[in-house]
Coordinates of C-alpha atoms and ligand atoms in Angstrom, one line a residue:
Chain M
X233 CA 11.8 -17.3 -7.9
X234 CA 11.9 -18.5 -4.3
X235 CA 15.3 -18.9 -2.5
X236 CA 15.7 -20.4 1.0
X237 CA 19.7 -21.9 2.6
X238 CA 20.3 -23.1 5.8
X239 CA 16.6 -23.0 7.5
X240 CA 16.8 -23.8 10.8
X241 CA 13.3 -23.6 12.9
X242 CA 12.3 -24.5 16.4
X243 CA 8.9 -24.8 18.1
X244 CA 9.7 -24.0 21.8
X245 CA 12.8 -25.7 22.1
X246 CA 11.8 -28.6 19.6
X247 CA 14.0 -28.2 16.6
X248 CA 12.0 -29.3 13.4
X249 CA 14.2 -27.6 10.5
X250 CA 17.7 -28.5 10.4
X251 CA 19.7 -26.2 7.9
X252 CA 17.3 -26.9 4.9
X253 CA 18.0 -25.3 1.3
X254 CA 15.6 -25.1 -0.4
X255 CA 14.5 -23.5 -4.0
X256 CA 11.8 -23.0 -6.7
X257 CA 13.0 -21.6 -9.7
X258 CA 9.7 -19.1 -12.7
X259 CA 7.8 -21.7 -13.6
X260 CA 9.0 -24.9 -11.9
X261 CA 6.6 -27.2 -10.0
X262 CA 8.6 -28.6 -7.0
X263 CA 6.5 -31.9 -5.4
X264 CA 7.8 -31.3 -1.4
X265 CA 7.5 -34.8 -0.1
X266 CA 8.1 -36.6 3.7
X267 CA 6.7 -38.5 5.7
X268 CA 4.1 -37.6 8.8
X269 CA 5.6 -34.6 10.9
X270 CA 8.8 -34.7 9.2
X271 CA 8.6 -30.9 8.5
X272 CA 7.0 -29.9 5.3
X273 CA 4.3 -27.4 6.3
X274 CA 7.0 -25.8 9.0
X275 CA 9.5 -25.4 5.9
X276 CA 6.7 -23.6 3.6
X277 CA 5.4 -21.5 7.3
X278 CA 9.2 -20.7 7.4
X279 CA 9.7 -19.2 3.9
X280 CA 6.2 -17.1 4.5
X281 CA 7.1 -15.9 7.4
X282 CA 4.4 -17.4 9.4
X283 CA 6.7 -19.1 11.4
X284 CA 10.1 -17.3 12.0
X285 CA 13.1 -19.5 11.2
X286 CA 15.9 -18.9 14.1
X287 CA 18.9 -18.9 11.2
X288 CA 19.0 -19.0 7.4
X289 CA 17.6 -16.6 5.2
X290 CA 14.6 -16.1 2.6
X291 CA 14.9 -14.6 -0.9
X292 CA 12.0 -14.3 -3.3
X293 CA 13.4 -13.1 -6.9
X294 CA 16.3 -12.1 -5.5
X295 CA 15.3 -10.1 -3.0
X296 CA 16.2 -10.9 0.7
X297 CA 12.9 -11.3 2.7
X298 CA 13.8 -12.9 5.5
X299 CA 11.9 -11.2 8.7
X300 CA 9.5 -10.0 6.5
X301 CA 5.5 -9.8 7.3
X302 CA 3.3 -12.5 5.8
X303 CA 1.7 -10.3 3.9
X304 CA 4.7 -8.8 2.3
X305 CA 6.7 -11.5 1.2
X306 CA 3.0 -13.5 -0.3
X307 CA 2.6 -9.9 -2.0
X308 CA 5.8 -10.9 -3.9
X309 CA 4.1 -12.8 -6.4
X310 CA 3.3 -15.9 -4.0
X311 CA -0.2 -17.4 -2.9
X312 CA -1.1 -20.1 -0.2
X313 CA -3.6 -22.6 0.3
X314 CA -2.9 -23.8 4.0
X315 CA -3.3 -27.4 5.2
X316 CA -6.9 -27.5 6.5
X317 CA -7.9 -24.6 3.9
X318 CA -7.8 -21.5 5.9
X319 CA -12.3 -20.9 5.1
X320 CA -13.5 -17.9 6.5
X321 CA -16.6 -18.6 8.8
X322 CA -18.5 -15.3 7.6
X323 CA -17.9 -14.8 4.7
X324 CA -19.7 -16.4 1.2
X325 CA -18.0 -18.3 -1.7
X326 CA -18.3 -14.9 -3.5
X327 CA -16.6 -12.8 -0.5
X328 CA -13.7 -15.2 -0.4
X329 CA -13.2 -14.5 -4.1
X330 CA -13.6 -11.1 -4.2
X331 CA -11.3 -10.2 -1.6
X332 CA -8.4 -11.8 -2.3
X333 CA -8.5 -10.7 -5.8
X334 CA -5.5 -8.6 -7.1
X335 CA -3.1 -8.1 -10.2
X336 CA 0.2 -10.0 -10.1
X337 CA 3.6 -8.2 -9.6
X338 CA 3.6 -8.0 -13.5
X339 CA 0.2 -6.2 -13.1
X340 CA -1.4 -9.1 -15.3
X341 CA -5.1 -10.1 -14.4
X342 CA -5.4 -13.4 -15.8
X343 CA -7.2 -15.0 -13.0
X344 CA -10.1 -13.3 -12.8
X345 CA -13.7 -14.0 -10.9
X346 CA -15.3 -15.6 -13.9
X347 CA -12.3 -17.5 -15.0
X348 CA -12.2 -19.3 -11.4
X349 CA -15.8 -19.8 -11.8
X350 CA -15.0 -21.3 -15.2
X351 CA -12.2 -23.5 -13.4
X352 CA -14.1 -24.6 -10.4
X353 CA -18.2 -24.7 -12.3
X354 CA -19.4 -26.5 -9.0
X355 CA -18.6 -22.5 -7.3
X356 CA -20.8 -21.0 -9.1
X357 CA -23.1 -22.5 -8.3
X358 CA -22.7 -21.8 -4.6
X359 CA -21.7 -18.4 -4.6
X360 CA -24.0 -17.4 -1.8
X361 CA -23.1 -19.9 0.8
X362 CA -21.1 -19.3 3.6
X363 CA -17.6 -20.4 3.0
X364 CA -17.7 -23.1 5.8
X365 CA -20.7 -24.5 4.7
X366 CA -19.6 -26.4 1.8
X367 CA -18.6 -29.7 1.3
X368 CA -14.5 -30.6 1.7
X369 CA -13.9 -30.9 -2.0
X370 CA -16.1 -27.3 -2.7
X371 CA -13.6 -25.6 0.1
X372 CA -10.6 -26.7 -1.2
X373 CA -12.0 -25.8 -4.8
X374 CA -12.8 -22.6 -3.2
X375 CA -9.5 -22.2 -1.2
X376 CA -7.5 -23.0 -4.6
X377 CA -9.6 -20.5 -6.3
X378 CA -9.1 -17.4 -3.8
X379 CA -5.2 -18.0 -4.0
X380 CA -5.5 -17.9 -8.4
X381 CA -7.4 -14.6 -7.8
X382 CA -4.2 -13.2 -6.6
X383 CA -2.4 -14.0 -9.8
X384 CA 0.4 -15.7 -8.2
X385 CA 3.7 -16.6 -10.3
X386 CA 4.2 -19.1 -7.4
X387 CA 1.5 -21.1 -5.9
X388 CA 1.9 -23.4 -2.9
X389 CA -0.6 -26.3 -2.0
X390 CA -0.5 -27.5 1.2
X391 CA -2.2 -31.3 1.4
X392 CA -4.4 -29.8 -1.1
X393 CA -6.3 -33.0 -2.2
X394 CA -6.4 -34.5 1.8
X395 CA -9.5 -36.4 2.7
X396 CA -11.4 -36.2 -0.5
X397 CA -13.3 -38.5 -2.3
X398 CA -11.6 -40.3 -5.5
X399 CA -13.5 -38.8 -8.2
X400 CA -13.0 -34.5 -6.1
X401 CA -9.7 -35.3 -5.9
X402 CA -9.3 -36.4 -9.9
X403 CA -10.6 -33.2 -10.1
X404 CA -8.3 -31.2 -8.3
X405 CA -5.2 -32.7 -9.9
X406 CA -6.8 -32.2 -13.1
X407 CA -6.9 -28.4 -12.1
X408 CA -3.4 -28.3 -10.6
X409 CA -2.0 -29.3 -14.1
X410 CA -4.1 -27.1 -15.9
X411 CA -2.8 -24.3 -13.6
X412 CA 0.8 -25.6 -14.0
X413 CA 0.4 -25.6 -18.1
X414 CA 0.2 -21.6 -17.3
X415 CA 3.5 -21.5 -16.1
X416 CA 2.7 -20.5 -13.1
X417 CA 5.4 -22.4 -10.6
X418 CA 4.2 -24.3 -7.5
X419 CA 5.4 -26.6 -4.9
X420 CA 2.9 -29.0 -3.7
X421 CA 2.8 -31.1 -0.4
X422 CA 0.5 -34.5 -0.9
X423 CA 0.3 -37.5 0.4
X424 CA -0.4 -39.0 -3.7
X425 CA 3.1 -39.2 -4.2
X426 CA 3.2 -41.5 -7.2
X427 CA 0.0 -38.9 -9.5
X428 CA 2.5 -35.8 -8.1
X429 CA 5.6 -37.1 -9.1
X430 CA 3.9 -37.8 -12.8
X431 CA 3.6 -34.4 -13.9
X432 CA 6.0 -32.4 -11.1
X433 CA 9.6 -31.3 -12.1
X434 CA 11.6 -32.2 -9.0
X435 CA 10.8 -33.6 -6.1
X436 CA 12.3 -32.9 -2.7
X437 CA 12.3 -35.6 0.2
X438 CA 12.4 -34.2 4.2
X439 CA 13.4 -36.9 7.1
X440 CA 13.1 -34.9 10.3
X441 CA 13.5 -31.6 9.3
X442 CA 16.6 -32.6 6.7
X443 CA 16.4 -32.3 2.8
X444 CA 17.5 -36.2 2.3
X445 CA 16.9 -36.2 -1.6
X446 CA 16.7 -33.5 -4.0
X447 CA 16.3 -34.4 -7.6
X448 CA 14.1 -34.8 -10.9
X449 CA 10.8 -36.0 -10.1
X450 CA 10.9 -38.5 -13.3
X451 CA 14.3 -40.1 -11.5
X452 CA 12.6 -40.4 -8.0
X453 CA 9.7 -41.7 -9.3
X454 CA 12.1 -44.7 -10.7
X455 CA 14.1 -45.1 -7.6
X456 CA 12.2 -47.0 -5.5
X457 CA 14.3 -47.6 -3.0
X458 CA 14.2 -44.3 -1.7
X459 CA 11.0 -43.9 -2.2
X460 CA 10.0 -46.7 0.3
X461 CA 12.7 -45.7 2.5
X462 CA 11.9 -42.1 3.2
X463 CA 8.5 -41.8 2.4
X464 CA 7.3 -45.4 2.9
X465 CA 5.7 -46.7 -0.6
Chain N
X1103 CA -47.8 8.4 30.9
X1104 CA -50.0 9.8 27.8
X1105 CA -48.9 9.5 24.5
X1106 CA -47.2 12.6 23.8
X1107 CA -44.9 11.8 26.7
X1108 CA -44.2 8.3 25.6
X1109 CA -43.6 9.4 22.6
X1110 CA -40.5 11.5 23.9
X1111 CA -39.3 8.7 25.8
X1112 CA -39.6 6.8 22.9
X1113 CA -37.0 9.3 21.0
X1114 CA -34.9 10.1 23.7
X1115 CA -34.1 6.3 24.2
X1116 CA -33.6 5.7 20.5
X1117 CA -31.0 8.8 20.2
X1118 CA -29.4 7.7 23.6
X1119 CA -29.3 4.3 21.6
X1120 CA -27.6 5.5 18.5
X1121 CA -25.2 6.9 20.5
X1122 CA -24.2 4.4 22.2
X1123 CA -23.9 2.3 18.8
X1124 CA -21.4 4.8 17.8
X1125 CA -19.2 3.8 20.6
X1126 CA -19.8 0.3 21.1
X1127 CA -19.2 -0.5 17.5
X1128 CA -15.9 0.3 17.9
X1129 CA -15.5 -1.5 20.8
X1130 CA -16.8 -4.9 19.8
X1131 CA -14.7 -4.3 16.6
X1132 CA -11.6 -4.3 18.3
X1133 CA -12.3 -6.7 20.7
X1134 CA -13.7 -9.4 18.0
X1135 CA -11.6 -8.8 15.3
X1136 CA -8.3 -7.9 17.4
X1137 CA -8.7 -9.8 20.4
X1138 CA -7.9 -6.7 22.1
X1139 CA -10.1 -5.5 25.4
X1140 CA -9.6 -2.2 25.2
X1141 CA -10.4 -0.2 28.5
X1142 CA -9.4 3.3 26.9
X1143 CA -12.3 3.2 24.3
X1144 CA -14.6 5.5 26.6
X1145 CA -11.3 7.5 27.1
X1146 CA -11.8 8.9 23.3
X1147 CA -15.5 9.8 24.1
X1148 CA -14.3 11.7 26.6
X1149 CA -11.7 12.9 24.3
X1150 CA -13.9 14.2 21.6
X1151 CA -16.1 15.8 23.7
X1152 CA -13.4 18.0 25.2
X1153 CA -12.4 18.7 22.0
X1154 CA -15.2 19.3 20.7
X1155 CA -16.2 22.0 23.8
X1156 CA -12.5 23.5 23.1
X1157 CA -12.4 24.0 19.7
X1158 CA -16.0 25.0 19.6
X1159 CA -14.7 27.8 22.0
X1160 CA -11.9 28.3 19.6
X1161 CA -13.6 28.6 16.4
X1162 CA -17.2 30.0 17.3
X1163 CA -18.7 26.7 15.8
X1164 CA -19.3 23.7 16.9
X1165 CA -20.2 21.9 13.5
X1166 CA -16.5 23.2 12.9
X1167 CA -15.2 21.9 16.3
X1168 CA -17.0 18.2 15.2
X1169 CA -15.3 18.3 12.1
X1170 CA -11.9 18.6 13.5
X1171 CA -11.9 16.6 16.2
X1172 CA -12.7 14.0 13.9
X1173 CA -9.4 13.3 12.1
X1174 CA -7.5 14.1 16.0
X1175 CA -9.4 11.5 17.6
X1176 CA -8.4 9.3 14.6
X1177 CA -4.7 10.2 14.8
X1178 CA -4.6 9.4 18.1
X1179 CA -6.2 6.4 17.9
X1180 CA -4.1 5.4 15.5
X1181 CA -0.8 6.4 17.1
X1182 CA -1.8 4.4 20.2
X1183 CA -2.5 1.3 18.2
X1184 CA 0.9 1.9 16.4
X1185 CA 2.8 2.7 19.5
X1186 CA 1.1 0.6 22.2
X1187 CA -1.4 -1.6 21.4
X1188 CA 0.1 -3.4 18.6
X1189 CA 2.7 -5.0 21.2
X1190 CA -0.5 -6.7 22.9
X1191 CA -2.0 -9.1 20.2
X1192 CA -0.3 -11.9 21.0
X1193 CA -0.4 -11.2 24.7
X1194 CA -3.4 -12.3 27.2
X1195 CA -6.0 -10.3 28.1
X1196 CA -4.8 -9.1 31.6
X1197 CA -1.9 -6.9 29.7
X1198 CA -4.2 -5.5 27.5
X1199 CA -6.5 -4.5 30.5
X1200 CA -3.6 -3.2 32.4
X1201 CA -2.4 -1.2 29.4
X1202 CA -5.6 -0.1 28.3
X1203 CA -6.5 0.9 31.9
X1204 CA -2.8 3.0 32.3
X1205 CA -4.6 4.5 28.6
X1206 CA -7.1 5.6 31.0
X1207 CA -5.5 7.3 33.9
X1208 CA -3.3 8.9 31.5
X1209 CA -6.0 10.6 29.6
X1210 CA -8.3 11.4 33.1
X1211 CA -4.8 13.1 33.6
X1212 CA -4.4 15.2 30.4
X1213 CA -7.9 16.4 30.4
X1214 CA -7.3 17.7 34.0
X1215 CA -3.8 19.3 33.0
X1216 CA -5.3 20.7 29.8
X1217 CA -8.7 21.6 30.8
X1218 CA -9.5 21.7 34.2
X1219 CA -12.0 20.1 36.3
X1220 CA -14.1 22.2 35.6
X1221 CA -18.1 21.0 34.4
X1222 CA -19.1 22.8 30.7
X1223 CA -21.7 23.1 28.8
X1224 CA -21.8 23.7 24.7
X1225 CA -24.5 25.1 23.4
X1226 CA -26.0 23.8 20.1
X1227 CA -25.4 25.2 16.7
X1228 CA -27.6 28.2 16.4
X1229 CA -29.8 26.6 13.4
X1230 CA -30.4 23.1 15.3
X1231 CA -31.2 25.1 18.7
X1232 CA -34.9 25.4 18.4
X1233 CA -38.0 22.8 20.1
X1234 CA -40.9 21.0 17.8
X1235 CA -44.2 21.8 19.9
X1236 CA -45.6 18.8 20.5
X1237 CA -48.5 20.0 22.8
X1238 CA -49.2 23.1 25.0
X1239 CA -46.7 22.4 27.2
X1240 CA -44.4 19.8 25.5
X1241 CA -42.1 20.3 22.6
X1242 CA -39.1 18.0 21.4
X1243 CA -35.7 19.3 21.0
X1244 CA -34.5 19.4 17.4
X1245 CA -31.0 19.0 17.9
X1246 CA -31.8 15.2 19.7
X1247 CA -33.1 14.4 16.9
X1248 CA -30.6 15.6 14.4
X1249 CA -28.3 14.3 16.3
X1250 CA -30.5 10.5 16.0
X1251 CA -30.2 11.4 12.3
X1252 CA -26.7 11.8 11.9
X1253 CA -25.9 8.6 14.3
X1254 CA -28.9 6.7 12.1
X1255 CA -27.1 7.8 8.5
X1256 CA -23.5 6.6 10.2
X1257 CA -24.6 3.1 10.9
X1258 CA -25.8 2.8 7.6
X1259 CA -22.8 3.6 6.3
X1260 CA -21.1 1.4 8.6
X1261 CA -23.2 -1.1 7.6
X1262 CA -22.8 -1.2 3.9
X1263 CA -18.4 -0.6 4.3
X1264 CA -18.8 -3.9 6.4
X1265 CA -21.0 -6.1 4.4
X1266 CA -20.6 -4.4 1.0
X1267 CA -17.2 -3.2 0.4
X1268 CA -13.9 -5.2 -0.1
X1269 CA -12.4 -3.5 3.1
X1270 CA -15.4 -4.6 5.0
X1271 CA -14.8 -8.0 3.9
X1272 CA -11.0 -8.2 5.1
X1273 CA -12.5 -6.8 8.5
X1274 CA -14.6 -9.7 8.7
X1275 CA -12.6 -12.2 7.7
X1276 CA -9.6 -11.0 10.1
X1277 CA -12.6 -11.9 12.6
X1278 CA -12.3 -15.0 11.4
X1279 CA -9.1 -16.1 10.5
X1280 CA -6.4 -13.3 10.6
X1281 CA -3.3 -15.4 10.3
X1282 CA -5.5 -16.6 6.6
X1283 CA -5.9 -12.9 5.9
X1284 CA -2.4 -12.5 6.0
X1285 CA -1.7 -15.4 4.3
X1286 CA -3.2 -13.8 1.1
X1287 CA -1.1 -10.7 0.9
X1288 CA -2.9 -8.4 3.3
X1289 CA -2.0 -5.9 5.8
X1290 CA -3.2 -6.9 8.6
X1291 CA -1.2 -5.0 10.9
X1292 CA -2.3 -1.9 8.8
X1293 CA -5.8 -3.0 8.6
X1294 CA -6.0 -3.4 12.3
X1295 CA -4.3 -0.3 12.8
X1296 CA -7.0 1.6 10.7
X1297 CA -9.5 -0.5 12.8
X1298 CA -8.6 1.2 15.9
X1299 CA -8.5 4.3 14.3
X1300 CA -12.4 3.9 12.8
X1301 CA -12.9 3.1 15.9
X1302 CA -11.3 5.9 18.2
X1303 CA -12.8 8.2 15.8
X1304 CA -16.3 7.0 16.1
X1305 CA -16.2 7.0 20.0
X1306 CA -14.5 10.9 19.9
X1307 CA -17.5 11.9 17.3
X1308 CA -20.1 10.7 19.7
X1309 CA -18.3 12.1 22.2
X1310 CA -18.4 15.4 20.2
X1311 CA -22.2 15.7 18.7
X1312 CA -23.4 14.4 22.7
X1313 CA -22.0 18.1 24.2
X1314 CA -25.1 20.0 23.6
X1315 CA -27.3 17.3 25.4
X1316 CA -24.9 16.4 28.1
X1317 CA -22.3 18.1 30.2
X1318 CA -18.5 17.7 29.3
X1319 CA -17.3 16.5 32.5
X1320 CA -14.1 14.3 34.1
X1321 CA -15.0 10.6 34.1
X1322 CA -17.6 10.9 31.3
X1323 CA -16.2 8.2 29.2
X1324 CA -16.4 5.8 32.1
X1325 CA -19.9 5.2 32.4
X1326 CA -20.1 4.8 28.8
X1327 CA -17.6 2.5 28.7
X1328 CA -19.4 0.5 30.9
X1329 CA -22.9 0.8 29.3
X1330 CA -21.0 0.2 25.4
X1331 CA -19.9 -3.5 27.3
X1332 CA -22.8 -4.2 28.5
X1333 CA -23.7 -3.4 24.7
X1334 CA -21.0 -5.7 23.5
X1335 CA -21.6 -8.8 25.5
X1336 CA -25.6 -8.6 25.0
X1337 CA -24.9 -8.3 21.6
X1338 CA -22.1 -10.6 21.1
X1339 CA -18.7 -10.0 21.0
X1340 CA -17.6 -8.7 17.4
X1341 CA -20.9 -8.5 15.9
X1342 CA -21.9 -4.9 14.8
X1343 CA -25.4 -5.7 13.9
X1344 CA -25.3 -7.5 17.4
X1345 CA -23.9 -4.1 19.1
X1346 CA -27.0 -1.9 17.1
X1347 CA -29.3 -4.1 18.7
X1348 CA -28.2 -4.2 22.0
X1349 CA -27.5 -0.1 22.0
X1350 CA -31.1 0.2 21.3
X1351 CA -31.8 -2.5 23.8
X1352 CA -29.9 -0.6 26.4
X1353 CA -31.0 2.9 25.4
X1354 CA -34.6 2.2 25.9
X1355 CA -34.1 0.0 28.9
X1356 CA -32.1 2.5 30.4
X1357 CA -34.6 5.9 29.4
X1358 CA -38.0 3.8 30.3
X1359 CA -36.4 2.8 33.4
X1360 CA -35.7 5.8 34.7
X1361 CA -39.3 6.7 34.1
X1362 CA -41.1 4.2 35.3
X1363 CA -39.0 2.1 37.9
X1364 CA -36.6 5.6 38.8
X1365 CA -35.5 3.5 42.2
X1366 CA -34.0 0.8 40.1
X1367 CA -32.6 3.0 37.3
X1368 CA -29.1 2.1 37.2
X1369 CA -30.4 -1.8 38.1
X1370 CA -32.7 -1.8 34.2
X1371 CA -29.3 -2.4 31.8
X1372 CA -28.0 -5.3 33.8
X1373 CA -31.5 -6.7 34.3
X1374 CA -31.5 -6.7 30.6
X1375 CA -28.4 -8.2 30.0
X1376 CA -29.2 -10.8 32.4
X1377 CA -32.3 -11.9 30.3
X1378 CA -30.2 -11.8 27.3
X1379 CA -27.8 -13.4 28.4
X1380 CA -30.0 -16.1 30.4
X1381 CA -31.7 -16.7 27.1
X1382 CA -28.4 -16.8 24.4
X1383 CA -25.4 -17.2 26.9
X1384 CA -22.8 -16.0 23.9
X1385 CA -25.0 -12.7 22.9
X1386 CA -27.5 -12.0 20.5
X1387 CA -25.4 -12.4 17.5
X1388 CA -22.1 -14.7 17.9
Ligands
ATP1365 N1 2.6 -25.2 16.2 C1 3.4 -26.2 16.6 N2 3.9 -26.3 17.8 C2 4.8 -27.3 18.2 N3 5.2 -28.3 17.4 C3 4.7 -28.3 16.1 C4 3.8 -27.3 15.7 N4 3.5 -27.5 14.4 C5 4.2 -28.7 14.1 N5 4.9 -29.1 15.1 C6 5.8 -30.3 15.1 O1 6.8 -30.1 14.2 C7 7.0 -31.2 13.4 C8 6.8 -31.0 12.0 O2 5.5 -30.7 11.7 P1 4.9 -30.3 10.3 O3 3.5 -29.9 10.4 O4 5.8 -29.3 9.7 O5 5.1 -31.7 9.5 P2 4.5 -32.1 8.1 O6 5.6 -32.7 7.4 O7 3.8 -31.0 7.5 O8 3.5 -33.3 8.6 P3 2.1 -33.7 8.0 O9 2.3 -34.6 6.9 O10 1.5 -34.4 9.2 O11 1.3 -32.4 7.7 C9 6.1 -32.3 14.0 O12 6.8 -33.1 14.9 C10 5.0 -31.5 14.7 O13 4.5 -32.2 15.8
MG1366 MG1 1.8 -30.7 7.1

């Protein structure tokens, strides 16, 4: 589904990506794991787009997207939900929903307004607010749900359940497995490692910008020596 | 002043108001939502109106002439945002100014190669050019206030694209976050793109519909430009329901002004603005 080799990106002169391959094949979820600044939201910037990789290239279902605008390579089938949630100051709960929404590349419309209402109840009941007025858990509920109203075949969480409370945060894993029973493929970024590796199907470890471990998620979630090596648990 | 003749004040500001929306929307548009400071946008009133006093020439009509100056305004618009302006978003503001302002002496300079310098007049369409008596010696031009009506009907369309429609809401939110617009599979470069066009277009119509009140001239879309900033910044900078309010601010201010304090005319806008600003530093709406 998604395809990245040799992805090399720089800040400035900083080099944070050092020839990383990376993949996600219909249906997988993919738990992207790493310490602190060790390069995980640069890699998934770097297959958007949002961030142009100096060398390597990008291929989403085969097709070679590398260069591409943001918007054209998410409008392959791919949907985002940023570290830090991406809210729009002025626009409501409803307006974030409503303009995001759009058939997948299949033309399918699974994800519809009512059915993220029906996902995320405490919405609904908020629909009027202004997007930046809600509580942490609501906007990541929110930011989750205008990314399904895109009916994605690949969705990407970026530190989705970050600074919420215990029970929110139950919440939103519940939700993330609920979305992966779908078969809809993702690759998730969170600092829970042990609850991701649980139900992910690979996980994929990053030391300064380097894929150090690439492998079934059940098989990491044994090794613990790697584990507290590269990711420090 | 009796009543009759504060009543016509009264209208002549609010039309002078309206049209000034129709410019200034733009402008606040692009400048919130693109970052982009964009000196040329009195450049396409100026456009339109030439146009409009051309083709009207051309084709005998000047409801015609409106109507096709329209979509050219818009093309151009959106060929300079394709062509030029696009380079600038990720640039600071003092190469949009200098390219915006080259905009300007480029267009001063087309007008005068393809029209003269010449002062004309247009007069208004046959079944709009007739006066409402008011009194025995005071009547009220019905093409001012057709022209009120059209601007009126225009920002309640504006209104109800921006806060209603699904392309109103990507506008908005590219306010906000672009980069998050993007992000979820939107054009932003296109959206942006028809942005500018909206907007060019809005400015040329204005331009257009204001030739029967006011001379086509060289230089007339820099004093509105000027006046449509003023607009802007009382209003606050991207907010169209900030820009209505300030265009009518300004539009009264600047018709009762010349009325009653006619020394200190061209002092009124700015002694609004400083109040307003004095008051809410960041506009009325920001
Ligand atoms: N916009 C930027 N400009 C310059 N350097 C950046 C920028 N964004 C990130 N970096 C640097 O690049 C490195 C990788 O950052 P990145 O955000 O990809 O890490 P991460 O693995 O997502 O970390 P975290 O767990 O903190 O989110 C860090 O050293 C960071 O300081
Ligand atoms: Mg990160």
């Amino acid at each position: 589904m998604l395809n990245a080799t040799g992805i090399h990106t720089y800040y400035g002169n900083a080099q944070v990506l050092h020839g990383i391959d990376f993949h996600v094949a219909e249906g997988e979820t993919v738990a992207l794991m790493g310490r602190n600044g060790m390069g995980k939201s640069t890699l998934l910037k770097s297959m958007l787009g949002i961030v142009a990789p100096r060398r390597g290239k990008v291929r989403v279902n085969g097709v070679d997207v590398t260069g591409h605008e943001t918007s054209s390579i998410i409008r392959r089938g791919l949907s985002y939900v940023p570290e830090g949630r991406g809210m729009f100051h002025n626009l409501s709960v409803r307006e974030h929903l409503l303009m995001a929404a759009r058939p997948g590349i299949d033309g399918r419309r699974d994800w519809t307004f009512d059915r993220v209402l029906e996902t995320f109840p405490r919405l609904a009941e908020r629909l009027d607010n202004l997007g930046t007025h809600l509580s942490g858990g609501e906007q990541q509920m929110l930011s989750i749900g205008r990314a399904l109203m895109t009916n994605p075949r690949l969705l990407i969480l970026d530190e989705a359940t970050e600074g919420l409370a215990p029970l929110i945060r139950r919440d939103i894993w519940h939700t993330i497995r609920a979305i992966k029973a779908t078969g809809i493929a993702s690759i998730i970024v969170d600092k829970n490692v042990n609850v991701l590796l649980d139900f992910a199907d690979r996980g994929v470890i990053l030391v300064k910008g380097e894929v150090v471990c690439d492998g079934p998620a059940k098989a990491i979630k044994q090794d613990k020596s790697t584990l507290s090596t590269h990711i420090g648990i | 002043m009796d009543i009759w003749m504060a009543l016509i004040q009264m209208l002549n500001g609010i039309q002078y108001g309206l049209l000034l929306f129709l410019v200034a929307s733009g402008l606040t548009l692009i400048f919130g939502i693109m970052g982009i400071i964009n000196l040329a946008h009195g450049a396409f009133y100026m456009l339109g109106a030439y146009l409009a006093w051309w083709l009207a020439g051309i084709t005998g009509s000047l409801g015609a002439a409106v109507l096709l100056s329209l979509p050219l305004a818009a093309g151009i618009g959106y060929a300079i945002e394709v062509l030029l302006v696009r380079a600038l978003y990720k640039r600071d503001h003092l190469d949009q100014v200098l390219l915006t302002y080259g905009l300007i002496l480029i267009f001063n300079e087309a007008q005068r190669v393809f029209w003269g310098n010449d002062v004309h007049g247009v007069a208004a369409p046959a079944m709009l050019d007739w006066s409402i008596k008011l009194t025995d010696t005071l009547s009220y031009p019905v093409y001012r206030l057709a022209l009120s009506g059209v601007c009126g009907v225009l920002a309640v369309a504006m209104y109800l694209v921006i806060s209603k429609t699904r392309f109103g809401m990507w506008v908005r939110a590219g306010a906000s976050n672009r980069d998050m617009v993007a992000a979820l599979g939107i054009d932003v470069k296109l959206l942006f793109g028809l942005v500018f066009a909206v907007g060019a277009a809005l400015a040329g119509l204005a331009g257009a519909i204001s030739t029967p009140i006011s001379s086509v001239a060289p230089g007339m879309g820099d004093n509105v430009l000027i006046l449509c900033f003023v607009v802007v910044v009382i209003g606050g900078v991207g907010s169209v329901k900030g820009a209505f309010l300030g265009a009518m601010l300004i539009g009264l201010a600047d018709t009762f002004g010349k009325v009653f304090v006619p020394d200190f005319a061209s002092f009124t806008v700015y002694g609004v603005m400083a109040a307003v600003l004095l008051w809410k530093p960041k506009g009325l709406f920001s």
